[in-house]
Amino acid sequence: MAVLLLDLLQELISRVLCFLDLPELAILQRTHSGFRQLIQTSQGFQYRFAASLAGVKSNEHSTHTASERLAPLMSREAGWRYMNVDFRKSIPNVKSPGISKLVDGIFFMYNLSKRSIHYCRLPSGPSDNVFLGNNQCRQSADGHWSVSS
């Protein structure tokens, strides 16, 4: 008597399918409704697809289940999908001949002649303050900046 793959327990089928790459899983779910249902209802497979689309790598040493990792990832992606940024802020211009670089929300200005580094933490929301180094910057109504420590 022949045993078909879909006749096995779903846990065994899932374990076998874990060895497939994501493109192969995408093709497989188009071949049979049983595979489609298994892949679309499995939190583990959904997490793999979502992580791949988001461009994140899964922590192999995580103690969290796939569903515990999927919920924050989907929330993060929904935040990017529906983000409506409608605020603008100006930052003080530190006249610094040299190099400037933006890294992780901080704007660095390197003054090579004086061997100094200035930095400005950029705001992430309309109510955030602008900081130049450890000092808070305030912009007056006429557009001039003042720095308070």
mmCIF file of N, CA and C in Angstrom:
data_model
loop_
_atom_site.group_PDB
_atom_site.id
_atom_site.type_symbol
_atom_site.label_atom_id
_atom_site.label_comp_id
_atom_site.label_asym_id
_atom_site.label_seq_id
_atom_site.Cartn_x
_atom_site.Cartn_y
_atom_site.Cartn_z
ATOM 1 N N MET A 1 0.839 -1.176 0.000
ATOM 2 C CA MET A 1 0.000 0.000 0.000
ATOM 3 C C MET A 1 0.888 1.246 0.000
ATOM 4 N N ALA A 2 0.659 2.136 -0.931
ATOM 5 C CA ALA A 2 1.459 3.352 -1.061
ATOM 6 C C ALA A 2 0.984 4.405 -0.073
ATOM 7 N N VAL A 3 1.923 5.061 0.561
ATOM 8 C CA VAL A 3 1.613 6.138 1.491
ATOM 9 C C VAL A 3 2.024 7.448 0.819
ATOM 10 N N LEU A 4 1.083 8.347 0.709
ATOM 11 C CA LEU A 4 1.355 9.646 0.109
ATOM 12 C C LEU A 4 1.886 10.602 1.177
ATOM 13 N N LEU A 5 2.608 11.605 0.733
ATOM 14 C CA LEU A 5 3.171 12.586 1.662
ATOM 15 C C LEU A 5 2.075 13.254 2.491
ATOM 16 N N LEU A 6 0.958 13.552 1.860
ATOM 17 C CA LEU A 6 -0.118 14.231 2.585
ATOM 18 C C LEU A 6 -0.856 13.311 3.550
ATOM 19 N N ASP A 7 -0.604 11.993 3.486
ATOM 20 C CA ASP A 7 -1.214 11.053 4.429
ATOM 21 C C ASP A 7 -0.485 11.040 5.767
ATOM 22 N N LEU A 8 0.713 11.600 5.813
ATOM 23 C CA LEU A 8 1.483 11.642 7.056
ATOM 24 C C LEU A 8 0.902 12.686 8.006
ATOM 25 N N LEU A 9 1.321 12.634 9.261
ATOM 26 C CA LEU A 9 0.895 13.635 10.238
ATOM 27 C C LEU A 9 1.409 15.006 9.812
ATOM 28 N N GLN A 10 0.622 16.036 10.113
ATOM 29 C CA GLN A 10 1.015 17.396 9.707
ATOM 30 C C GLN A 10 2.347 17.809 10.332
ATOM 31 N N GLU A 11 2.631 17.344 11.546
ATOM 32 C CA GLU A 11 3.894 17.678 12.193
ATOM 33 C C GLU A 11 5.074 17.107 11.403
ATOM 34 N N LEU A 12 4.906 15.881 10.881
ATOM 35 C CA LEU A 12 5.976 15.278 10.085
ATOM 36 C C LEU A 12 6.139 15.995 8.748
ATOM 37 N N ILE A 13 5.027 16.346 8.134
ATOM 38 C CA ILE A 13 5.088 17.071 6.862
ATOM 39 C C ILE A 13 5.776 18.420 7.082
ATOM 40 N N SER A 14 5.414 19.108 8.144
ATOM 41 C CA SER A 14 6.038 20.404 8.445
ATOM 42 C C SER A 14 7.530 20.251 8.653
ATOM 43 N N ARG A 15 7.911 19.191 9.352
ATOM 44 C CA ARG A 15 9.341 18.957 9.600
ATOM 45 C C ARG A 15 10.085 18.727 8.286
ATOM 46 N N VAL A 16 9.495 17.973 7.378
ATOM 47 C CA VAL A 16 10.112 17.733 6.076
ATOM 48 C C VAL A 16 10.185 19.036 5.278
ATOM 49 N N LEU A 17 9.114 19.825 5.314
ATOM 50 C CA LEU A 17 9.075 21.069 4.537
ATOM 51 C C LEU A 17 10.027 22.128 5.077
ATOM 52 N N CYS A 18 10.435 22.001 6.331
ATOM 53 C CA CYS A 18 11.388 22.966 6.909
ATOM 54 C C CYS A 18 12.713 22.960 6.171
ATOM 55 N N PHE A 19 13.029 21.870 5.493
ATOM 56 C CA PHE A 19 14.297 21.778 4.774
ATOM 57 C C PHE A 19 14.239 22.425 3.396
ATOM 58 N N LEU A 20 13.061 22.865 2.982
ATOM 59 C CA LEU A 20 12.919 23.517 1.684
ATOM 60 C C LEU A 20 13.226 25.000 1.795
ATOM 61 N N ASP A 21 13.761 25.560 0.728
ATOM 62 C CA ASP A 21 13.978 27.004 0.655
ATOM 63 C C ASP A 21 12.637 27.695 0.442
ATOM 64 N N LEU A 22 12.596 28.996 0.719
ATOM 65 C CA LEU A 22 11.345 29.749 0.575
ATOM 66 C C LEU A 22 10.789 29.730 -0.849
ATOM 67 N N PRO A 23 11.595 29.871 -1.892
ATOM 68 C CA PRO A 23 11.014 29.784 -3.243
ATOM 69 C C PRO A 23 10.379 28.416 -3.514
ATOM 70 N N GLU A 24 10.998 27.362 -2.983
ATOM 71 C CA GLU A 24 10.432 26.027 -3.166
ATOM 72 C C GLU A 24 9.114 25.878 -2.412
ATOM 73 N N LEU A 25 9.038 26.475 -1.212
ATOM 74 C CA LEU A 25 7.770 26.448 -0.452
ATOM 75 C C LEU A 25 6.682 27.214 -1.190
ATOM 76 N N ALA A 26 7.053 28.338 -1.787
ATOM 77 C CA ALA A 26 6.071 29.132 -2.531
ATOM 78 C C ALA A 26 5.533 28.343 -3.715
ATOM 79 N N ILE A 27 6.398 27.607 -4.385
ATOM 80 C CA ILE A 27 5.946 26.782 -5.514
ATOM 81 C C ILE A 27 5.104 25.624 -5.010
ATOM 82 N N LEU A 28 5.537 24.989 -3.923
ATOM 83 C CA LEU A 28 4.822 23.827 -3.391
ATOM 84 C C LEU A 28 3.403 24.170 -2.972
ATOM 85 N N GLN A 29 3.199 25.339 -2.375
ATOM 86 C CA GLN A 29 1.844 25.677 -1.923
ATOM 87 C C GLN A 29 0.900 25.933 -3.081
ATOM 88 N N ARG A 30 1.439 26.125 -4.281
ATOM 89 C CA ARG A 30 0.592 26.281 -5.465
ATOM 90 C C ARG A 30 0.210 24.948 -6.102
ATOM 91 N N THR A 31 0.850 23.861 -5.645
ATOM 92 C CA THR A 31 0.601 22.571 -6.294
ATOM 93 C C THR A 31 -0.595 21.821 -5.721
ATOM 94 N N HIS A 32 -0.903 22.029 -4.445
ATOM 95 C CA HIS A 32 -1.987 21.265 -3.810
ATOM 96 C C HIS A 32 -2.588 22.091 -2.676
ATOM 97 N N SER A 33 -3.888 22.030 -2.551
ATOM 98 C CA SER A 33 -4.567 22.813 -1.511
ATOM 99 C C SER A 33 -4.151 22.378 -0.110
ATOM 100 N N GLY A 34 -3.799 21.097 0.068
ATOM 101 C CA GLY A 34 -3.347 20.610 1.378
ATOM 102 C C GLY A 34 -2.040 21.256 1.786
ATOM 103 N N PHE A 35 -1.115 21.377 0.829
ATOM 104 C CA PHE A 35 0.148 22.056 1.119
ATOM 105 C C PHE A 35 -0.079 23.538 1.374
ATOM 106 N N ARG A 36 -0.954 24.150 0.583
ATOM 107 C CA ARG A 36 -1.235 25.577 0.752
ATOM 108 C C ARG A 36 -1.789 25.848 2.146
ATOM 109 N N GLN A 37 -2.753 25.012 2.576
ATOM 110 C CA GLN A 37 -3.342 25.209 3.898
ATOM 111 C C GLN A 37 -2.297 25.011 4.992
ATOM 112 N N LEU A 38 -1.453 23.999 4.852
ATOM 113 C CA LEU A 38 -0.433 23.725 5.858
ATOM 114 C C LEU A 38 0.562 24.879 5.962
ATOM 115 N N ILE A 39 1.017 25.381 4.826
ATOM 116 C CA ILE A 39 2.014 26.455 4.820
ATOM 117 C C ILE A 39 1.406 27.770 5.301
ATOM 118 N N GLN A 40 0.176 28.059 4.883
ATOM 119 C CA GLN A 40 -0.436 29.337 5.266
ATOM 120 C C GLN A 40 -0.915 29.373 6.714
ATOM 121 N N THR A 41 -1.148 28.229 7.327
ATOM 122 C CA THR A 41 -1.583 28.217 8.724
ATOM 123 C C THR A 41 -0.435 27.978 9.697
ATOM 124 N N SER A 42 0.741 27.657 9.187
ATOM 125 C CA SER A 42 1.892 27.409 10.051
ATOM 126 C C SER A 42 2.556 28.732 10.418
ATOM 127 N N GLN A 43 2.645 29.012 11.714
ATOM 128 C CA GLN A 43 3.299 30.235 12.181
ATOM 129 C C GLN A 43 4.781 30.233 11.816
ATOM 130 N N GLY A 44 5.394 29.058 11.845
ATOM 131 C CA GLY A 44 6.809 28.961 11.514
ATOM 132 C C GLY A 44 7.091 29.345 10.072
ATOM 133 N N PHE A 45 6.281 28.838 9.151
ATOM 134 C CA PHE A 45 6.468 29.179 7.750
ATOM 135 C C PHE A 45 6.118 30.639 7.497
ATOM 136 N N GLN A 46 5.088 31.139 8.136
ATOM 137 C CA GLN A 46 4.703 32.542 7.958
ATOM 138 C C GLN A 46 5.809 33.461 8.473
ATOM 139 N N TYR A 47 6.441 33.073 9.586
ATOM 140 C CA TYR A 47 7.547 33.876 10.105
ATOM 141 C C TYR A 47 8.714 33.876 9.120
ATOM 142 N N ARG A 48 9.022 32.717 8.545
ATOM 143 C CA ARG A 48 10.122 32.648 7.573
ATOM 144 C C ARG A 48 9.853 33.557 6.382
ATOM 145 N N PHE A 49 8.614 33.528 5.864
ATOM 146 C CA PHE A 49 8.258 34.383 4.726
ATOM 147 C C PHE A 49 8.351 35.862 5.118
ATOM 148 N N ALA A 50 7.775 36.217 6.272
ATOM 149 C CA ALA A 50 7.760 37.619 6.712
ATOM 150 C C ALA A 50 9.174 38.121 6.972
ATOM 151 N N ALA A 51 10.016 37.299 7.605
ATOM 152 C CA ALA A 51 11.397 37.707 7.890
ATOM 153 C C ALA A 51 12.172 37.898 6.596
ATOM 154 N N SER A 52 11.934 37.034 5.634
ATOM 155 C CA SER A 52 12.613 37.166 4.350
ATOM 156 C C SER A 52 12.187 38.448 3.632
ATOM 157 N N LEU A 53 10.895 38.737 3.633
ATOM 158 C CA LEU A 53 10.404 39.949 2.987
ATOM 159 C C LEU A 53 10.903 41.207 3.689
ATOM 160 N N ALA A 54 11.008 41.144 5.023
ATOM 161 C CA ALA A 54 11.464 42.309 5.793
ATOM 162 C C ALA A 54 12.977 42.462 5.745
ATOM 163 N N GLY A 55 13.668 41.433 5.285
ATOM 164 C CA GLY A 55 15.119 41.506 5.208
ATOM 165 C C GLY A 55 15.801 41.363 6.554
ATOM 166 N N VAL A 56 15.171 40.646 7.482
ATOM 167 C CA VAL A 56 15.781 40.424 8.793
ATOM 168 C C VAL A 56 16.201 38.967 8.917
ATOM 169 N N LYS A 57 17.187 38.742 9.756
ATOM 170 C CA LYS A 57 17.643 37.378 10.005
ATOM 171 C C LYS A 57 17.098 36.928 11.342
ATOM 172 N N SER A 58 16.720 35.679 11.398
ATOM 173 C CA SER A 58 16.179 35.124 12.626
ATOM 174 C C SER A 58 17.312 34.753 13.574
ATOM 175 N N ASN A 59 17.115 35.024 14.840
ATOM 176 C CA ASN A 59 18.084 34.644 15.858
ATOM 177 C C ASN A 59 17.917 33.156 16.141
ATOM 178 N N GLU A 60 18.896 32.375 15.754
ATOM 179 C CA GLU A 60 18.802 30.923 15.915
ATOM 180 C C GLU A 60 18.779 30.500 17.379
ATOM 181 N N HIS A 61 19.260 31.353 18.259
ATOM 182 C CA HIS A 61 19.341 31.011 19.679
ATOM 183 C C HIS A 61 18.173 31.573 20.485
ATOM 184 N N SER A 62 17.192 32.116 19.805
ATOM 185 C CA SER A 62 16.047 32.711 20.492
ATOM 186 C C SER A 62 15.209 31.629 21.163
ATOM 187 N N THR A 63 14.714 31.944 22.341
ATOM 188 C CA THR A 63 13.844 31.008 23.052
ATOM 189 C C THR A 63 12.371 31.261 22.727
ATOM 190 N N HIS A 64 12.097 32.283 21.912
ATOM 191 C CA HIS A 64 10.728 32.612 21.560
ATOM 192 C C HIS A 64 10.222 31.688 20.459
ATOM 193 N N THR A 65 8.932 31.401 20.501
ATOM 194 C CA THR A 65 8.331 30.587 19.448
ATOM 195 C C THR A 65 8.172 31.435 18.190
ATOM 196 N N ALA A 66 7.857 30.760 17.097
ATOM 197 C CA ALA A 66 7.683 31.472 15.826
ATOM 198 C C ALA A 66 6.535 32.470 15.921
ATOM 199 N N SER A 67 5.463 32.120 16.599
ATOM 200 C CA SER A 67 4.332 33.048 16.707
ATOM 201 C C SER A 67 4.684 34.246 17.571
ATOM 202 N N GLU A 68 5.540 34.055 18.586
ATOM 203 C CA GLU A 68 5.977 35.181 19.420
ATOM 204 C C GLU A 68 6.892 36.117 18.637
ATOM 205 N N ARG A 69 7.632 35.593 17.677
ATOM 206 C CA ARG A 69 8.498 36.425 16.850
ATOM 207 C C ARG A 69 7.727 37.040 15.687
ATOM 208 N N LEU A 70 6.680 36.353 15.230
ATOM 209 C CA LEU A 70 5.920 36.838 14.077
ATOM 210 C C LEU A 70 5.119 38.091 14.412
ATOM 211 N N ALA A 71 4.487 38.131 15.588
ATOM 212 C CA ALA A 71 3.633 39.269 15.945
ATOM 213 C C ALA A 71 4.395 40.599 15.937
ATOM 214 N N PRO A 72 5.556 40.718 16.610
ATOM 215 C CA PRO A 72 6.272 42.001 16.555
ATOM 216 C C PRO A 72 6.796 42.334 15.162
ATOM 217 N N LEU A 73 7.175 41.309 14.417
ATOM 218 C CA LEU A 73 7.662 41.555 13.063
ATOM 219 C C LEU A 73 6.552 42.103 12.174
ATOM 220 N N MET A 74 5.368 41.533 12.276
ATOM 221 C CA MET A 74 4.238 42.020 11.484
ATOM 222 C C MET A 74 3.847 43.429 11.924
ATOM 223 N N SER A 75 3.915 43.695 13.222
ATOM 224 C CA SER A 75 3.612 45.031 13.732
ATOM 225 C C SER A 75 4.626 46.043 13.204
ATOM 226 N N ARG A 76 5.886 45.650 13.190
ATOM 227 C CA ARG A 76 6.945 46.523 12.674
ATOM 228 C C ARG A 76 6.721 46.824 11.199
ATOM 229 N N GLU A 77 6.408 45.810 10.428
ATOM 230 C CA GLU A 77 6.204 45.998 8.998
ATOM 231 C C GLU A 77 4.956 46.842 8.726
ATOM 232 N N ALA A 78 3.905 46.652 9.533
ATOM 233 C CA ALA A 78 2.690 47.466 9.366
ATOM 234 C C ALA A 78 2.997 48.927 9.678
ATOM 235 N N GLY A 79 3.859 49.162 10.655
ATOM 236 C CA GLY A 79 4.249 50.530 10.983
ATOM 237 C C GLY A 79 4.936 51.207 9.816
ATOM 238 N N TRP A 80 5.791 50.479 9.116
ATOM 239 C CA TRP A 80 6.459 51.045 7.944
ATOM 240 C C TRP A 80 5.485 51.230 6.797
ATOM 241 N N ARG A 81 4.552 50.307 6.652
ATOM 242 C CA ARG A 81 3.618 50.361 5.533
ATOM 243 C C ARG A 81 2.676 51.561 5.636
ATOM 244 N N TYR A 82 2.245 51.887 6.839
ATOM 245 C CA TYR A 82 1.253 52.956 7.013
ATOM 246 C C TYR A 82 1.846 54.236 7.575
ATOM 247 N N MET A 83 3.155 54.355 7.559
ATOM 248 C CA MET A 83 3.804 55.516 8.154
ATOM 249 C C MET A 83 3.532 56.762 7.309
ATOM 250 N N ASN A 84 3.041 57.768 7.951
ATOM 251 C CA ASN A 84 2.810 59.053 7.302
ATOM 252 C C ASN A 84 3.614 60.109 8.036
ATOM 253 N N VAL A 85 4.814 60.338 7.575
ATOM 254 C CA VAL A 85 5.660 61.342 8.207
ATOM 255 C C VAL A 85 5.309 62.690 7.602
ATOM 256 N N ASP A 86 4.883 63.606 8.445
ATOM 257 C CA ASP A 86 4.500 64.915 7.939
ATOM 258 C C ASP A 86 5.071 66.030 8.815
ATOM 259 N N PHE A 87 6.251 65.811 9.345
ATOM 260 C CA PHE A 87 6.873 66.866 10.129
ATOM 261 C C PHE A 87 8.246 67.164 9.541
ATOM 262 N N ARG A 88 8.663 68.400 9.716
ATOM 263 C CA ARG A 88 9.976 68.832 9.267
ATOM 264 C C ARG A 88 10.628 69.602 10.392
ATOM 265 N N LYS A 89 11.891 69.392 10.563
ATOM 266 C CA LYS A 89 12.654 70.133 11.556
ATOM 267 C C LYS A 89 13.934 70.607 10.898
ATOM 268 N N SER A 90 14.390 71.743 11.308
ATOM 269 C CA SER A 90 15.682 72.240 10.861
ATOM 270 C C SER A 90 16.685 71.969 11.961
ATOM 271 N N ILE A 91 17.917 71.797 11.571
ATOM 272 C CA ILE A 91 18.959 71.622 12.576
ATOM 273 C C ILE A 91 19.963 72.744 12.415
ATOM 274 N N PRO A 92 20.625 73.133 13.502
ATOM 275 C CA PRO A 92 21.587 74.221 13.399
ATOM 276 C C PRO A 92 22.729 73.837 12.478
ATOM 277 N N ASN A 93 23.224 74.804 11.739
ATOM 278 C CA ASN A 93 24.323 74.575 10.827
ATOM 279 C C ASN A 93 25.623 74.885 11.544
ATOM 280 N N VAL A 94 26.366 73.845 11.837
ATOM 281 C CA VAL A 94 27.674 74.032 12.438
ATOM 282 C C VAL A 94 28.655 74.112 11.280
ATOM 283 N N LYS A 95 29.223 75.295 11.091
ATOM 284 C CA LYS A 95 30.142 75.472 9.963
ATOM 285 C C LYS A 95 31.426 74.732 10.283
ATOM 286 N N SER A 96 31.528 73.577 9.686
ATOM 287 C CA SER A 96 32.643 72.703 9.985
ATOM 288 C C SER A 96 33.231 72.165 8.690
ATOM 289 N N PRO A 97 34.355 72.735 8.236
ATOM 290 C CA PRO A 97 34.950 72.184 7.030
ATOM 291 C C PRO A 97 35.492 70.796 7.333
ATOM 292 N N GLY A 98 35.006 69.839 6.644
ATOM 293 C CA GLY A 98 35.456 68.484 6.901
ATOM 294 C C GLY A 98 34.467 67.478 6.372
ATOM 295 N N ILE A 99 34.270 66.445 7.125
ATOM 296 C CA ILE A 99 33.448 65.323 6.701
ATOM 297 C C ILE A 99 32.194 65.278 7.553
ATOM 298 N N SER A 100 31.071 64.919 6.944
ATOM 299 C CA SER A 100 29.846 64.712 7.707
ATOM 300 C C SER A 100 29.290 63.341 7.361
ATOM 301 N N LYS A 101 28.579 62.758 8.316
ATOM 302 C CA LYS A 101 28.052 61.414 8.118
ATOM 303 C C LYS A 101 26.812 61.235 8.978
ATOM 304 N N LEU A 102 25.823 60.517 8.445
ATOM 305 C CA LEU A 102 24.593 60.207 9.173
ATOM 306 C C LEU A 102 24.619 58.735 9.548
ATOM 307 N N VAL A 103 24.567 58.445 10.861
ATOM 308 C CA VAL A 103 24.613 57.072 11.348
ATOM 309 C C VAL A 103 23.586 56.909 12.457
ATOM 310 N N ASP A 104 22.637 55.994 12.275
ATOM 311 C CA ASP A 104 21.657 55.648 13.314
ATOM 312 C C ASP A 104 20.976 56.856 13.935
ATOM 313 N N GLY A 105 20.565 57.803 13.113
ATOM 314 C CA GLY A 105 19.836 58.955 13.606
ATOM 315 C C GLY A 105 20.700 60.028 14.236
ATOM 316 N N ILE A 106 21.987 59.920 14.068
ATOM 317 C CA ILE A 106 22.906 60.936 14.590
ATOM 318 C C ILE A 106 23.706 61.479 13.414
ATOM 319 N N PHE A 107 23.732 62.799 13.289
ATOM 320 C CA PHE A 107 24.466 63.465 12.224
ATOM 321 C C PHE A 107 25.814 63.905 12.787
ATOM 322 N N PHE A 108 26.899 63.305 12.289
ATOM 323 C CA PHE A 108 28.250 63.617 12.757
ATOM 324 C C PHE A 108 28.912 64.589 11.801
ATOM 325 N N MET A 109 29.618 65.573 12.358
ATOM 326 C CA MET A 109 30.389 66.534 11.572
ATOM 327 C C MET A 109 31.809 66.528 12.110
ATOM 328 N N TYR A 110 32.731 66.103 11.303
ATOM 329 C CA TYR A 110 34.127 66.008 11.700
ATOM 330 C C TYR A 110 34.877 67.238 11.196
ATOM 331 N N ASN A 111 35.505 67.976 12.081
ATOM 332 C CA ASN A 111 36.328 69.119 11.705
ATOM 333 C C ASN A 111 37.766 68.636 11.720
ATOM 334 N N LEU A 112 38.318 68.403 10.534
ATOM 335 C CA LEU A 112 39.648 67.813 10.449
ATOM 336 C C LEU A 112 40.744 68.765 10.890
ATOM 337 N N SER A 113 40.558 70.070 10.641
ATOM 338 C CA SER A 113 41.616 71.020 10.996
ATOM 339 C C SER A 113 41.733 71.191 12.512
ATOM 340 N N LYS A 114 40.618 71.170 13.220
ATOM 341 C CA LYS A 114 40.653 71.347 14.675
ATOM 342 C C LYS A 114 40.622 70.013 15.412
ATOM 343 N N ARG A 115 40.515 68.920 14.651
ATOM 344 C CA ARG A 115 40.458 67.576 15.227
ATOM 345 C C ARG A 115 39.326 67.456 16.243
ATOM 346 N N SER A 116 38.139 67.887 15.811
ATOM 347 C CA SER A 116 36.981 67.821 16.696
ATOM 348 C C SER A 116 35.817 67.157 15.967
ATOM 349 N N ILE A 117 34.896 66.673 16.768
ATOM 350 C CA ILE A 117 33.695 66.035 16.230
ATOM 351 C C ILE A 117 32.476 66.709 16.853
ATOM 352 N N HIS A 118 31.576 67.176 16.008
ATOM 353 C CA HIS A 118 30.287 67.685 16.469
ATOM 354 C C HIS A 118 29.234 66.678 16.052
ATOM 355 N N TYR A 119 28.194 66.560 16.837
ATOM 356 C CA TYR A 119 27.127 65.648 16.436
ATOM 357 C C TYR A 119 25.783 66.223 16.836
ATOM 358 N N CYS A 120 24.780 65.804 16.105
ATOM 359 C CA CYS A 120 23.419 66.275 16.340
ATOM 360 C C CYS A 120 22.489 65.076 16.285
ATOM 361 N N ARG A 121 21.789 64.804 17.381
ATOM 362 C CA ARG A 121 20.802 63.727 17.399
ATOM 363 C C ARG A 121 19.552 64.213 16.685
ATOM 364 N N LEU A 122 19.201 63.538 15.608
ATOM 365 C CA LEU A 122 18.062 63.966 14.812
ATOM 366 C C LEU A 122 16.748 63.529 15.453
ATOM 367 N N PRO A 123 15.702 64.323 15.307
ATOM 368 C CA PRO A 123 14.412 63.964 15.908
ATOM 369 C C PRO A 123 13.751 62.830 15.130
ATOM 370 N N SER A 124 12.959 62.022 15.829
ATOM 371 C CA SER A 124 12.219 60.960 15.155
ATOM 372 C C SER A 124 10.724 61.227 15.186
ATOM 373 N N GLY A 125 10.311 62.301 15.815
ATOM 374 C CA GLY A 125 8.900 62.662 15.863
ATOM 375 C C GLY A 125 8.743 64.166 15.927
ATOM 376 N N PRO A 126 7.541 64.660 15.661
ATOM 377 C CA PRO A 126 7.336 66.110 15.629
ATOM 378 C C PRO A 126 7.529 66.789 16.976
ATOM 379 N N SER A 127 7.370 66.050 18.068
ATOM 380 C CA SER A 127 7.513 66.677 19.384
ATOM 381 C C SER A 127 8.910 66.482 19.969
ATOM 382 N N ASP A 128 9.790 65.773 19.246
ATOM 383 C CA ASP A 128 11.148 65.551 19.740
ATOM 384 C C ASP A 128 11.969 66.833 19.658
ATOM 385 N N ASN A 129 12.854 67.003 20.619
ATOM 386 C CA ASN A 129 13.762 68.134 20.615
ATOM 387 C C ASN A 129 15.006 67.780 19.804
ATOM 388 N N VAL A 130 15.685 68.780 19.332
ATOM 389 C CA VAL A 130 16.931 68.602 18.600
ATOM 390 C C VAL A 130 18.075 68.844 19.578
ATOM 391 N N PHE A 131 19.052 67.951 19.576
ATOM 392 C CA PHE A 131 20.197 68.079 20.473
ATOM 393 C C PHE A 131 21.461 68.212 19.649
ATOM 394 N N LEU A 132 22.322 69.138 20.043
ATOM 395 C CA LEU A 132 23.635 69.289 19.444
ATOM 396 C C LEU A 132 24.624 68.889 20.519
ATOM 397 N N GLY A 133 25.209 67.724 20.379
ATOM 398 C CA GLY A 133 26.023 67.158 21.455
ATOM 399 C C GLY A 133 25.088 66.800 22.598
ATOM 400 N N ASN A 134 25.431 67.256 23.806
ATOM 401 C CA ASN A 134 24.565 67.024 24.959
ATOM 402 C C ASN A 134 23.669 68.220 25.244
ATOM 403 N N ASN A 135 23.694 69.226 24.372
ATOM 404 C CA ASN A 135 22.949 70.454 24.595
ATOM 405 C C ASN A 135 21.695 70.494 23.736
ATOM 406 N N GLN A 136 20.602 70.918 24.343
ATOM 407 C CA GLN A 136 19.344 71.027 23.607
ATOM 408 C C GLN A 136 19.337 72.311 22.787
ATOM 409 N N CYS A 137 18.892 72.187 21.542
ATOM 410 C CA CYS A 137 18.822 73.348 20.654
ATOM 411 C C CYS A 137 17.375 73.813 20.569
ATOM 412 N N ARG A 138 17.182 75.106 20.599
ATOM 413 C CA ARG A 138 15.834 75.662 20.468
ATOM 414 C C ARG A 138 15.838 76.654 19.321
ATOM 415 N N GLN A 139 14.768 76.587 18.541
ATOM 416 C CA GLN A 139 14.635 77.505 17.414
ATOM 417 C C GLN A 139 13.577 78.537 17.765
ATOM 418 N N SER A 140 13.948 79.789 17.617
ATOM 419 C CA SER A 140 12.996 80.863 17.928
ATOM 420 C C SER A 140 12.055 81.054 16.749
ATOM 421 N N ALA A 141 11.052 81.902 16.954
ATOM 422 C CA ALA A 141 10.048 82.149 15.912
ATOM 423 C C ALA A 141 10.669 82.749 14.653
ATOM 424 N N ASP A 142 11.756 83.516 14.817
ATOM 425 C CA ASP A 142 12.393 84.115 13.644
ATOM 426 C C ASP A 142 13.383 83.179 12.945
ATOM 427 N N GLY A 143 13.498 81.926 13.458
ATOM 428 C CA GLY A 143 14.332 80.921 12.799
ATOM 429 C C GLY A 143 15.739 80.807 13.329
ATOM 430 N N HIS A 144 16.123 81.633 14.322
ATOM 431 C CA HIS A 144 17.464 81.575 14.874
ATOM 432 C C HIS A 144 17.533 80.483 15.934
ATOM 433 N N TRP A 145 18.716 79.900 16.041
ATOM 434 C CA TRP A 145 18.906 78.798 16.979
ATOM 435 C C TRP A 145 19.650 79.284 18.222
ATOM 436 N N SER A 146 19.282 78.701 19.363
ATOM 437 C CA SER A 146 20.052 78.920 20.583
ATOM 438 C C SER A 146 20.316 77.548 21.199
ATOM 439 N N VAL A 147 21.471 77.407 21.831
ATOM 440 C CA VAL A 147 21.861 76.143 22.427
ATOM 441 C C VAL A 147 21.894 76.313 23.930
ATOM 442 N N SER A 148 21.172 75.436 24.638
ATOM 443 C CA SER A 148 21.156 75.510 26.107
ATOM 444 C C SER A 148 21.709 74.209 26.643
ATOM 445 N N SER A 149 22.477 74.334 27.731
ATOM 446 C CA SER A 149 23.087 73.133 28.296
ATOM 447 C C SER A 149 22.266 72.564 29.414
#
